[in-house]
Coordinates of C-alpha atoms and ligand atoms in Angstrom, one line a residue:
Chain A
X211 CA 2.6 84.8 63.9
X212 CA 1.5 81.3 64.9
X213 CA -2.0 80.3 63.6
X214 CA -2.8 79.0 67.2
X215 CA -1.3 79.8 70.4
X216 CA -2.1 78.3 73.8
X217 CA -0.2 80.2 76.4
X218 CA 0.2 79.2 80.0
X219 CA -3.4 77.7 80.3
X220 CA -5.0 76.3 83.4
X221 CA -8.4 74.7 82.9
X222 CA -10.4 73.1 85.6
X223 CA -13.4 70.6 86.0
X224 CA -14.7 72.0 89.3
X225 CA -11.9 71.5 91.5
X226 CA -9.9 69.1 89.4
X227 CA -7.1 70.9 87.9
X228 CA -6.9 69.3 84.4
X229 CA -4.4 71.5 82.6
X230 CA -1.6 73.1 84.6
X231 CA 0.2 75.8 82.5
X232 CA 0.1 74.2 79.3
X233 CA 1.5 76.0 76.3
X234 CA 1.6 75.0 72.6
X235 CA 1.9 76.5 69.1
X236 CA 0.8 75.5 65.8
X237 CA 2.0 77.3 62.7
X238 CA -0.1 77.6 59.5
X239 CA 0.2 74.6 57.4
X240 CA 1.5 72.2 59.9
X241 CA 0.2 68.8 61.4
X242 CA 1.0 68.8 65.2
X243 CA 0.3 66.0 67.4
X244 CA -0.5 65.8 71.1
X245 CA 0.1 62.5 72.6
X246 CA -0.1 61.3 76.3
X247 CA -1.7 58.5 78.5
X248 CA -5.4 58.2 79.3
X249 CA -6.4 61.1 81.5
X250 CA -3.4 63.3 80.6
X251 CA -5.5 66.1 79.4
X252 CA -5.6 65.9 75.7
X253 CA -9.3 66.0 75.1
X254 CA -9.4 68.9 77.8
X255 CA -6.9 70.9 75.7
X256 CA -8.9 70.6 72.5
X257 CA -12.0 71.6 74.4
X258 CA -10.1 74.6 75.9
X259 CA -9.1 75.7 72.4
X260 CA -12.7 75.5 71.1
X261 CA -14.0 77.7 74.0
X262 CA -16.2 74.8 75.5
X263 CA -14.0 75.2 78.6
X264 CA -13.0 78.7 79.5
X265 CA -9.3 78.5 81.2
X266 CA -9.1 80.1 84.5
X267 CA -5.7 81.5 83.6
X268 CA -3.6 81.9 80.4
X269 CA -4.9 82.4 77.0
X270 CA -5.8 80.9 73.6
X271 CA -5.3 83.0 70.5
X272 CA -5.8 82.4 66.8
X273 CA -3.5 84.7 64.6
X274 CA -2.8 86.7 67.7
X275 CA -6.5 87.4 68.6
X276 CA -7.5 86.4 72.2
X277 CA -10.4 83.9 71.9
X278 CA -11.4 84.5 75.4
X279 CA -14.5 86.8 74.8
X280 CA -16.0 84.6 72.1
X281 CA -18.7 81.9 72.5
X282 CA -18.3 78.5 71.0
X283 CA -20.1 79.1 68.0
X284 CA -18.3 82.4 67.2
X285 CA -14.7 80.5 67.3
X286 CA -16.2 78.1 64.8
X287 CA -17.0 81.1 62.5
X288 CA -13.3 82.0 63.0
X289 CA -12.2 78.8 61.3
X290 CA -11.8 76.3 64.0
X291 CA -13.4 72.8 63.6
X292 CA -13.4 69.8 66.0
X293 CA -13.6 66.2 65.3
X294 CA -14.9 65.2 68.9
X295 CA -13.7 62.3 71.1
X296 CA -16.1 59.4 70.5
X297 CA -17.6 60.7 67.2
X298 CA -20.7 62.3 68.4
X299 CA -22.5 62.4 65.2
X300 CA -26.1 63.5 65.2
X301 CA -27.6 59.9 65.2
X302 CA -31.1 60.9 64.3
X303 CA -30.0 63.1 61.4
X304 CA -29.4 61.5 58.0
X305 CA -25.6 61.3 56.7
X306 CA -26.3 64.2 54.3
X307 CA -27.9 66.4 57.2
X308 CA -24.9 65.7 59.3
X309 CA -22.5 66.9 56.7
X310 CA -24.7 69.8 56.1
X311 CA -24.5 70.6 59.8
X312 CA -20.9 70.9 59.5
X313 CA -21.3 73.7 56.9
X314 CA -23.7 75.3 59.0
X315 CA -21.7 78.6 59.3
X316 CA -20.9 78.9 55.8
X317 CA -22.7 81.0 53.1
X318 CA -20.5 80.1 50.2
X319 CA -22.9 77.7 48.4
X320 CA -20.4 76.8 45.8
X321 CA -17.8 76.0 48.2
X322 CA -20.2 74.0 50.1
X323 CA -21.2 71.9 47.0
X324 CA -17.2 71.6 46.2
X325 CA -16.7 70.1 49.7
X326 CA -19.6 67.9 49.4
X327 CA -17.9 66.3 46.3
X328 CA -14.4 66.3 48.0
X329 CA -15.9 64.4 51.0
X330 CA -17.6 62.0 48.8
X331 CA -14.5 61.2 46.9
X332 CA -12.6 60.7 50.3
X333 CA -15.3 58.6 51.6
X334 CA -17.3 56.8 49.0
X335 CA -19.1 54.9 51.5
X336 CA -20.6 58.0 52.8
X337 CA -22.0 58.8 49.5
X338 CA -23.7 55.6 49.2
X339 CA -25.4 56.1 52.5
X340 CA -26.1 59.7 52.4
X341 CA -29.9 59.4 52.9
X342 CA -29.5 56.8 55.7
X343 CA -30.0 57.9 59.2
X344 CA -26.5 58.3 60.8
X345 CA -27.4 56.3 64.0
X346 CA -27.5 53.0 61.8
X347 CA -24.0 53.5 60.5
X348 CA -21.4 51.1 61.6
X349 CA -18.8 52.5 64.1
X350 CA -16.0 53.0 61.5
X351 CA -18.6 54.7 59.0
X352 CA -19.7 56.9 62.0
X353 CA -16.0 57.9 62.6
X354 CA -15.7 58.7 58.7
X355 CA -18.8 60.8 59.0
X356 CA -17.3 62.7 62.1
X357 CA -14.2 63.5 60.2
X358 CA -16.1 64.4 57.0
X359 CA -18.4 66.6 58.9
X360 CA -15.4 68.6 60.2
X361 CA -14.1 68.8 56.7
X362 CA -17.3 70.3 55.6
X363 CA -16.6 73.2 57.8
X364 CA -13.7 74.0 55.6
X365 CA -11.7 75.1 58.7
X366 CA -8.2 76.7 58.9
X367 CA -7.4 74.8 61.9
X368 CA -8.7 71.4 62.5
X369 CA -8.7 69.6 65.9
X370 CA -8.9 65.8 65.7
X371 CA -9.5 64.0 69.1
X372 CA -8.4 60.3 68.4
X373 CA -9.8 59.7 64.9
X374 CA -8.6 56.2 64.8
X375 CA -10.2 55.0 67.9
X376 CA -12.0 51.7 67.4
X377 CA -11.1 51.3 63.7
X378 CA -9.9 48.5 61.9
X379 CA -6.3 48.7 60.8
X380 CA -7.0 49.4 57.1
X381 CA -9.4 52.1 58.1
X382 CA -6.8 53.7 60.3
X383 CA -4.6 53.8 57.3
X384 CA -6.9 55.6 55.4
X385 CA -7.9 58.0 58.0
X386 CA -4.5 59.1 58.4
X387 CA -3.9 59.3 54.8
X388 CA -6.8 61.5 54.7
X389 CA -5.5 63.8 57.4
X390 CA -2.4 64.2 55.3
X391 CA -4.4 65.1 52.3
X392 CA -6.5 67.7 53.9
X393 CA -3.3 69.1 55.3
X394 CA -1.7 69.3 51.8
X395 CA -4.9 71.1 50.7
X396 CA -4.1 73.8 53.2
X397 CA -5.9 72.9 56.6
X398 CA -3.7 73.1 59.7
X399 CA -4.1 70.2 61.8
X400 CA -3.9 69.4 65.7
X401 CA -4.1 65.8 66.1
X402 CA -4.6 64.0 69.4
X403 CA -3.9 60.3 69.4
X404 CA -3.3 57.3 71.4
X405 CA -1.8 55.5 68.4
X406 CA 1.5 57.4 68.7
X407 CA 3.2 55.3 65.9
X408 CA 0.7 56.7 63.4
X409 CA 0.5 60.2 64.9
X410 CA 4.4 60.7 64.7
X411 CA 4.4 59.2 61.2
X412 CA 2.1 61.8 59.7
X413 CA 2.9 64.8 62.1
X414 CA 5.7 67.5 61.5
X415 CA 6.0 68.1 65.2
X416 CA 4.7 66.9 68.5
X417 CA 4.0 67.7 72.2
X418 CA 4.0 64.8 75.0
X419 CA 1.4 65.7 77.7
X420 CA 1.5 64.2 81.1
X421 CA -1.0 65.0 83.8
X422 CA -1.8 68.2 82.4
X423 CA 1.6 69.5 81.6
X424 CA 3.9 69.4 78.5
X425 CA 6.8 67.2 79.4
X426 CA 8.5 67.0 76.0
X427 CA 8.3 68.7 72.4
X428 CA 10.0 68.5 69.2
X429 CA 10.1 67.6 65.7
X430 CA 8.2 64.2 65.0
X431 CA 11.3 62.4 64.2
X432 CA 13.1 63.6 67.3
X433 CA 10.2 62.3 69.5
X434 CA 10.2 59.0 67.5
X435 CA 13.9 58.5 68.5
X436 CA 13.3 59.8 72.1
X437 CA 14.0 56.9 74.5
X438 CA 11.1 58.0 76.9
X439 CA 8.7 58.2 74.2
X440 CA 9.8 55.1 72.8
X441 CA 9.3 53.3 76.0
X442 CA 6.0 54.9 77.2
X443 CA 4.2 55.5 73.9
X444 CA 5.6 53.2 71.3
X445 CA 6.1 50.2 73.5
X446 CA 9.8 49.8 72.3
X447 CA 12.0 48.9 75.3
Chain B
X1438 CA -30.4 33.8 89.8
X1439 CA -27.5 31.9 88.4
X1440 CA -28.7 28.6 89.8
X1441 CA -31.7 28.6 87.7
X1442 CA -31.5 26.5 84.7
X1443 CA -31.3 28.5 81.3
X1444 CA -33.9 26.5 79.6
X1445 CA -37.6 25.8 80.1
X1446 CA -40.5 28.4 79.6
X1447 CA -41.7 28.1 83.1
X1448 CA -38.3 28.9 84.6
X1449 CA -37.9 31.8 82.2
X1450 CA -41.4 33.1 82.9
X1451 CA -40.6 32.9 86.6
X1452 CA -37.3 34.6 86.2
X1453 CA -38.9 37.5 84.3
X1454 CA -41.6 38.0 86.9
X1455 CA -38.9 38.3 89.6
X1456 CA -37.2 40.9 87.6
X1457 CA -40.2 43.2 87.4
X1458 CA -40.5 44.9 90.8
X1459 CA -43.5 44.7 93.0
X1460 CA -44.9 48.1 92.7
X1461 CA -45.0 47.9 89.1
X1462 CA -47.0 44.7 89.2
X1463 CA -49.6 46.5 91.5
X1464 CA -49.8 49.5 89.3
X1465 CA -50.5 47.3 86.0
X1466 CA -53.0 45.2 87.8
X1467 CA -54.7 48.5 89.0
X1468 CA -54.6 49.6 85.2
X1469 CA -56.1 46.2 84.0
X1470 CA -59.0 46.5 86.5
X1471 CA -59.9 50.0 85.3
X1472 CA -59.8 48.9 81.8
X1473 CA -62.2 46.0 82.5
X1474 CA -64.6 48.2 84.3
X1475 CA -64.4 50.8 81.5
X1476 CA -65.2 48.1 78.8
X1477 CA -68.0 46.5 81.1
X1478 CA -69.4 50.1 81.5
X1479 CA -69.4 50.7 77.8
X1480 CA -71.1 47.5 76.8
X1481 CA -73.9 48.0 79.5
X1482 CA -74.4 51.7 78.3
X1483 CA -74.6 50.6 74.7
X1484 CA -77.2 47.9 75.4
X1485 CA -79.3 50.4 77.5
X1486 CA -79.2 53.6 75.1
X1487 CA -77.9 52.8 71.8
X1488 CA -77.3 55.9 69.6
X1489 CA -77.6 55.9 66.0
X1490 CA -74.3 55.8 63.8
X1491 CA -74.8 59.3 62.8
X1492 CA -74.4 60.5 66.3
X1493 CA -71.2 58.7 66.6
X1494 CA -70.0 60.0 63.2
X1495 CA -70.8 63.3 64.2
X1496 CA -69.1 63.1 67.7
X1497 CA -65.9 61.8 66.1
X1498 CA -66.0 64.9 63.6
X1499 CA -66.3 67.2 66.6
X1500 CA -63.3 65.4 68.4
X1501 CA -61.2 65.8 65.5
X1502 CA -61.8 69.5 65.3
X1503 CA -61.2 69.8 68.9
X1504 CA -58.0 67.5 68.4
X1505 CA -56.8 69.9 65.9
X1506 CA -57.0 72.8 68.2
X1507 CA -55.1 70.8 70.9
X1508 CA -52.4 69.7 68.3
X1509 CA -51.6 73.3 67.6
X1510 CA -50.9 73.8 71.4
X1511 CA -49.4 70.4 72.1
X1512 CA -46.8 70.9 69.5
X1513 CA -45.1 73.8 71.3
X1514 CA -45.0 71.8 74.6
X1515 CA -43.5 68.9 72.9
X1516 CA -40.9 70.9 70.8
X1517 CA -39.6 72.8 73.9
X1518 CA -39.3 69.6 75.7
X1519 CA -37.5 67.9 73.0
X1520 CA -34.9 70.8 73.2
X1521 CA -34.7 71.7 76.7
X1522 CA -36.1 68.7 78.5
X1523 CA -38.4 71.3 80.3
X1524 CA -42.3 71.4 80.6
X1525 CA -43.3 75.0 79.6
X1526 CA -46.3 75.1 82.0
X1527 CA -47.1 78.6 80.7
X1528 CA -47.7 77.6 77.3
X1529 CA -51.6 77.5 77.9
X1530 CA -51.3 81.3 78.8
X1531 CA -49.4 82.0 75.5
X1532 CA -52.3 80.3 73.8
X1533 CA -54.6 82.5 75.8
X1534 CA -52.7 85.8 75.0
X1535 CA -53.0 84.9 71.3
X1536 CA -56.7 84.2 71.5
X1537 CA -57.3 87.7 73.2
X1538 CA -55.3 89.5 70.5
X1539 CA -57.4 87.4 67.9
X1540 CA -60.6 88.8 69.7
X1541 CA -59.5 92.5 69.8
X1542 CA -58.5 92.2 66.0
X1543 CA -61.7 90.5 65.0
X1544 CA -63.7 93.2 66.9
X1545 CA -62.0 95.9 65.1
X1546 CA -62.4 94.4 61.6
X1547 CA -66.1 93.8 62.6
X1548 CA -66.5 97.5 63.3
X1549 CA -64.8 98.2 60.1
X1550 CA -67.2 96.0 58.5
X1551 CA -64.4 93.7 56.9
X1552 CA -65.7 90.6 58.3
X1553 CA -69.2 90.8 56.8
X1554 CA -67.9 92.3 53.4
X1555 CA -67.3 90.6 50.3
X1556 CA -66.0 86.9 50.7
X1557 CA -62.6 87.9 50.1
X1558 CA -62.5 90.6 52.4
X1559 CA -64.0 88.4 55.0
X1560 CA -61.6 85.8 54.4
X1561 CA -58.7 88.3 54.5
X1562 CA -60.0 89.4 57.9
X1563 CA -60.0 86.0 59.3
X1564 CA -56.3 85.7 58.1
X1565 CA -55.6 88.8 59.8
X1566 CA -57.2 87.7 63.0
X1567 CA -55.1 84.5 63.1
X1568 CA -51.8 86.6 62.3
X1569 CA -52.7 88.9 65.2
X1570 CA -52.9 85.9 67.5
X1571 CA -49.7 84.3 66.2
X1572 CA -47.7 87.5 66.5
X1573 CA -48.8 88.3 70.1
X1574 CA -48.2 84.7 71.1
X1575 CA -44.8 84.8 69.6
X1576 CA -43.8 87.9 71.5
X1577 CA -45.2 86.5 74.7
X1578 CA -43.5 83.1 74.3
X1579 CA -40.2 84.6 73.3
X1580 CA -40.2 87.0 76.3
X1581 CA -41.0 84.1 78.4
X1582 CA -38.0 82.1 77.2
X1583 CA -35.8 85.3 77.5
X1584 CA -36.9 86.4 81.0
X1585 CA -38.1 83.3 82.9
X1586 CA -36.1 80.3 81.5
X1587 CA -32.8 81.4 79.8
X1588 CA -31.4 82.5 83.0
X1589 CA -32.2 79.4 84.6
X1590 CA -30.8 77.1 81.9
X1591 CA -27.8 75.6 83.8
X1592 CA -30.1 75.2 87.0
X1593 CA -31.5 71.9 88.2
X1594 CA -34.5 70.8 86.3
X1595 CA -36.9 71.7 88.8
X1596 CA -36.2 75.2 88.9
X1597 CA -37.4 76.3 85.4
X1598 CA -40.5 74.3 86.1
X1599 CA -41.3 76.4 89.1
X1600 CA -40.5 79.5 87.2
X1601 CA -43.0 78.2 84.5
X1602 CA -45.6 77.9 87.0
X1603 CA -44.9 81.2 88.4
X1604 CA -45.0 82.7 84.8
X1605 CA -48.3 80.9 84.1
X1606 CA -49.9 82.7 87.1
X1607 CA -48.3 85.9 86.1
X1608 CA -49.7 85.9 82.7
X1609 CA -53.2 84.6 84.0
X1610 CA -53.4 87.4 86.5
X1611 CA -52.1 90.0 84.2
X1612 CA -54.9 89.0 81.7
X1613 CA -57.4 89.2 84.5
X1614 CA -56.2 92.9 85.6
X1615 CA -56.2 94.0 81.8
X1616 CA -59.4 92.4 80.3
X1617 CA -61.3 91.8 83.4
X1618 CA -63.4 88.9 84.4
X1619 CA -66.2 89.3 81.7
X1620 CA -66.0 86.7 79.0
X1621 CA -65.0 88.1 75.6
X1622 CA -67.3 86.7 72.9
X1623 CA -65.8 85.9 69.5
X1624 CA -68.2 87.0 67.0
X1625 CA -68.0 84.5 64.0
X1626 CA -68.0 86.0 60.6
X1627 CA -70.9 84.7 58.3
X1628 CA -68.3 83.0 56.2
X1629 CA -67.4 80.4 58.7
X1630 CA -70.9 80.1 60.2
X1631 CA -73.5 77.5 59.2
X1632 CA -72.5 74.2 57.7
X1633 CA -73.4 71.3 55.4
X1634 CA -75.6 68.2 55.7
X1635 CA -73.8 65.2 54.0
X1636 CA -76.1 63.8 51.6
X1637 CA -78.9 61.7 53.3
X1638 CA -76.7 60.4 56.0
X1639 CA -78.1 63.0 58.5
X1640 CA -74.2 64.1 59.4
X1641 CA -74.0 67.6 59.6
X1642 CA -70.5 69.3 59.4
X1643 CA -70.2 73.0 60.5
X1644 CA -68.1 75.5 58.5
X1645 CA -66.2 76.5 61.8
X1646 CA -65.2 72.8 62.2
X1647 CA -64.0 72.4 58.6
X1648 CA -62.2 75.6 58.8
X1649 CA -60.5 74.8 62.2
X1650 CA -59.5 71.3 61.2
X1651 CA -58.1 72.4 57.7
X1652 CA -56.2 75.5 59.2
X1653 CA -54.7 73.1 61.9
X1654 CA -53.6 70.6 59.2
X1655 CA -52.1 73.2 57.2
X1656 CA -50.2 74.6 60.1
X1657 CA -49.0 71.1 61.1
X1658 CA -47.7 70.7 57.4
X1659 CA -45.9 74.0 57.6
X1660 CA -44.2 73.1 60.9
X1661 CA -43.2 69.7 59.5
X1662 CA -41.7 71.5 56.5
X1663 CA -39.8 73.9 58.6
X1664 CA -38.4 71.1 60.9
X1665 CA -37.7 68.7 58.2
X1666 CA -36.4 70.9 55.2
X1667 CA -35.2 74.4 56.6
X1668 CA -31.7 75.0 57.9
X1669 CA -33.1 76.3 61.2
X1670 CA -35.2 73.2 61.5
X1671 CA -32.2 70.9 61.1
X1672 CA -30.3 73.1 63.7
X1673 CA -33.3 72.5 66.0
X1674 CA -32.9 68.8 65.5
X1675 CA -29.3 69.0 66.0
X1676 CA -29.6 71.0 69.3
X1677 CA -32.3 68.5 70.7
X1678 CA -29.7 65.8 70.1
X1679 CA -26.5 67.4 71.4
X1680 CA -26.1 70.9 72.4
X1681 CA -22.4 71.0 72.6
X1682 CA -21.7 69.4 69.4
X1683 CA -24.2 71.6 67.7
X1684 CA -22.6 74.8 69.0
X1685 CA -19.3 73.3 67.8
X1686 CA -20.8 73.4 64.3
X1687 CA -21.5 77.1 64.5
X1688 CA -25.0 76.9 65.9
X1689 CA -26.0 79.6 68.2
X1690 CA -27.9 77.7 70.8
X1691 CA -29.8 80.7 72.3
X1692 CA -31.0 81.7 68.8
X1693 CA -32.2 78.1 68.1
X1694 CA -34.1 77.9 71.5
X1695 CA -35.5 81.3 71.0
X1696 CA -36.7 80.1 67.5
X1697 CA -38.2 77.0 69.1
X1698 CA -40.3 79.0 71.3
X1699 CA -41.4 81.4 68.7
X1700 CA -42.4 78.5 66.6
X1701 CA -44.4 76.7 69.3
X1702 CA -45.9 80.1 70.2
X1703 CA -47.0 80.9 66.7
X1704 CA -48.9 77.6 66.7
X1705 CA -50.4 78.1 70.2
X1706 CA -51.6 81.7 69.0
X1707 CA -53.2 80.2 66.1
X1708 CA -54.6 77.5 68.4
X1709 CA -56.0 80.4 70.6
X1710 CA -57.8 81.9 67.8
X1711 CA -59.3 78.5 66.7
X1712 CA -60.2 77.8 70.3
X1713 CA -62.0 81.2 70.4
X1714 CA -64.0 80.4 67.2
X1715 CA -64.7 76.9 68.6
X1716 CA -65.6 77.8 72.2
X1717 CA -66.9 81.3 71.3
X1718 CA -65.7 82.9 74.6
X1719 CA -62.2 84.2 75.8
X1720 CA -61.2 84.6 79.5
X1721 CA -58.3 85.2 81.5
X1722 CA -58.2 81.5 82.6
X1723 CA -59.1 80.2 79.2
X1724 CA -55.7 78.8 78.4
X1725 CA -55.5 76.7 81.4
X1726 CA -57.6 73.7 80.9
X1727 CA -56.9 73.5 77.1
X1728 CA -53.2 74.0 78.0
X1729 CA -53.4 71.1 80.3
X1730 CA -55.4 68.9 77.8
X1731 CA -52.8 69.8 75.1
X1732 CA -50.0 68.8 77.4
X1733 CA -51.7 65.5 78.1
X1734 CA -52.1 64.9 74.4
X1735 CA -48.3 65.5 74.1
X1736 CA -47.5 63.0 76.7
X1737 CA -50.1 60.5 75.3
X1738 CA -48.3 60.7 71.9
X1739 CA -44.9 60.6 73.4
X1740 CA -43.5 63.9 74.6
X1741 CA -40.7 65.5 72.6
X1742 CA -41.9 63.6 69.6
X1743 CA -43.8 66.0 67.1
X1744 CA -45.9 63.4 65.1
X1745 CA -46.7 62.0 68.5
X1746 CA -48.2 65.3 69.5
X1747 CA -50.3 65.4 66.3
X1748 CA -51.6 61.9 66.7
X1749 CA -52.1 62.2 70.6
X1750 CA -54.1 65.4 70.2
X1751 CA -56.4 64.0 67.5
X1752 CA -56.9 60.9 69.7
X1753 CA -57.5 62.9 72.9
X1754 CA -60.1 65.1 70.9
X1755 CA -61.9 62.0 69.6
X1756 CA -61.9 60.2 73.2
X1757 CA -63.2 63.4 74.8
X1758 CA -66.0 63.6 72.4
X1759 CA -66.9 59.9 72.5
X1760 CA -66.3 59.3 76.1
X1761 CA -69.2 60.6 77.9
X1762 CA -71.7 59.2 75.5
X1763 CA -69.9 55.9 75.6
X1764 CA -69.8 55.7 79.3
X1765 CA -73.4 57.2 79.8
X1766 CA -72.2 60.0 81.9
X1767 CA -72.8 63.9 81.6
X1768 CA -70.5 65.8 79.3
X1769 CA -69.0 67.5 82.2
X1770 CA -67.0 64.7 82.8
X1771 CA -65.1 64.8 79.7
X1772 CA -62.0 66.1 81.4
X1773 CA -62.1 63.5 83.9
X1774 CA -62.1 61.1 81.1
X1775 CA -59.2 63.0 79.3
X1776 CA -56.9 63.0 82.4
X1777 CA -57.8 59.3 83.2
X1778 CA -56.5 58.4 79.9
X1779 CA -53.5 60.0 80.7
X1780 CA -53.0 58.1 83.7
X1781 CA -53.8 54.9 82.0
X1782 CA -51.1 55.7 79.3
X1783 CA -48.5 56.4 81.7
X1784 CA -49.2 53.1 83.5
X1785 CA -48.9 51.0 80.3
X1786 CA -46.6 53.1 78.1
X1787 CA -44.7 55.7 80.2
X1788 CA -42.9 56.8 77.0
X1789 CA -46.3 57.6 75.4
X1790 CA -47.9 55.9 72.2
X1791 CA -45.2 56.9 69.7
X1792 CA -42.5 57.5 72.3
X1793 CA -39.8 54.9 71.3
X1794 CA -37.8 57.5 69.7
X1795 CA -37.3 59.4 73.0
X1796 CA -36.2 56.3 74.9
X1797 CA -33.6 55.6 72.2
X1798 CA -32.3 59.1 72.4
X1799 CA -32.0 59.3 76.2
X1800 CA -30.3 55.9 76.3
Ligands
LIG2163 N1 -16.3 66.2 82.7 C1 -15.2 66.1 83.7 N2 -15.6 66.2 84.9 C2 -14.4 66.1 85.8 N3 -13.1 65.6 85.5 C3 -13.0 65.4 84.2 C4 -14.1 65.7 83.1 N4 -13.6 65.5 82.1 C5 -12.1 65.2 82.2 N5 -11.9 65.1 83.5 C6 -10.5 64.9 84.1 O1 -9.7 65.6 83.5 C7 -8.5 64.9 83.2 C8 -8.1 65.1 81.8 O2 -9.1 64.4 81.0 P1 -9.1 64.5 79.4 O3 -10.4 63.9 79.1 O4 -8.7 65.7 79.0 O5 -8.1 63.3 79.2 P2 -7.6 62.7 77.9 O6 -6.1 62.8 77.7 O7 -8.3 63.1 76.7 O8 -7.6 60.9 78.1 P3 -8.1 59.9 77.2 O9 -6.8 59.5 76.3 O10 -8.6 58.9 78.0 O11 -9.3 60.5 76.3 C9 -8.7 63.6 83.9 O12 -8.2 63.4 85.0 C10 -10.2 63.4 83.9 O13 -10.6 62.5 84.9
LIG2164 MG1 -9.5 62.2 75.4

């Protein structure tokens, strides 16, 4: 059974029909990427999976369990964590408190302590600044914090919404390395990216989203070699 | 604007003045005129009837005590605003309910002879009175949130405000029906009656005053620890900043909001009991004016800001205590003075005295 199954989902913002019968599956242990142009509905897909938006039609299920009746925080308890678009860290909390918020639903103190260590090894910069108010971090540091915060949830499924946005190339590199590392440690990942180059390098499989519909899917390699993907998303003529 | 040269202080000043809109200039001039008149009045009064320094010291102490009571109530306004951006206009009535619960507990314990028993028993009964006030206020506040505000959480901001005003009247007139119009008199235990003269200075501090002030400070420290150190406090601050993201961290927003109401109401309940000991009477409408004052204090300090509410309350208490003598007007005018201060603050610093944090957050 797939870890995540999104089946024929229709999501709306008022009258705007943002997702038009979208279906995707993510198997345990995979990195799956969702690529698409601005406004294609990538963020909406992730928000629908987390329960922020309830689809009008279709279903989202985690290990076969339909998530429809659950509230957002209950879905978190089931092991889904999101790194939201635009970071959205708690700017008035300290770095440490932000990370602690990530682990809010957990009660295994030993596990939390281990994850603090792990996160500080991945992002030594955050360790140096752990008592600093998060609003005063640089943009890149805030992105690290947003990713680290989701890691603290120790999720089974991590949803990342454009984790490389606005970062220097070196940092993009290290964020993607981190993603692969997290994945090797057992976290399943659904990655939304504008940077299709990078995304298709780290992912096992991918979906191409256009105006609320999946128009293409396949292994990362197949997508990399697909002429349409090359032309529209990789900038290769 | 583009045609103006970039340099030259005169040009810059001119451009700056043009940027401020006309009505703002009018309001500020109005405020300045009021302040000049106030200063003039204070100087005139001070030359006519100088009071001895002991008198001023005594008034400042009184003001701090009253400010402590205001702070207990103001914190509830400010915490709820911080999380829901809503003014809980029924908060004064939450305080009144606690005041009544305290009254009946006090009456019971007095009948049992506990209040005048050994000092320990007397202290214990005072603690029980405060606890009763806190418990009843918490129940009132949490019910209020559940019934009057939660169903309206996604409604436009004016709607819960109207509901709050309705709830305020509902509680006042329920209290009138249940407790009647006659004032209920708080009988002070011996333990907190009387007071001490400080050396030869001629300054006298009452035990009630010290008791109220110390209790308020302890409560505020407790609140500070909860908000800053506890998991729930961290969740409160996270929810205040971004509800959606907080729920994506697994925070149950409803629970946190209910907790915020409970915390604010507990302080208001203690405030109601303190007000009972201070004012000695409790009536169905006792919560109204102190509620408004506490709200004023919260705005004065910068609504949504916890240290601001504490600071604003103490300041308002002192202003109220000193104002009538300083301006040479009867004490009945103290409410006018308090609310005029609010107007002045809103003219010159709409975000309140410690309000920067809020503007930064809303930006
Ligand atoms: N809050 C909203 N209210 C109304 N319409 C919205 C809202 N959020 C998104 N939309 C619309 O839904 C569609 C999908 O938006 P979405 O944010 O999912 O796109 P996206 O693929 O994440 O784009 P980007 O790459 O720019 O982040 C867009 O047409 C957008 O205008
Ligand atoms: Mg997006």
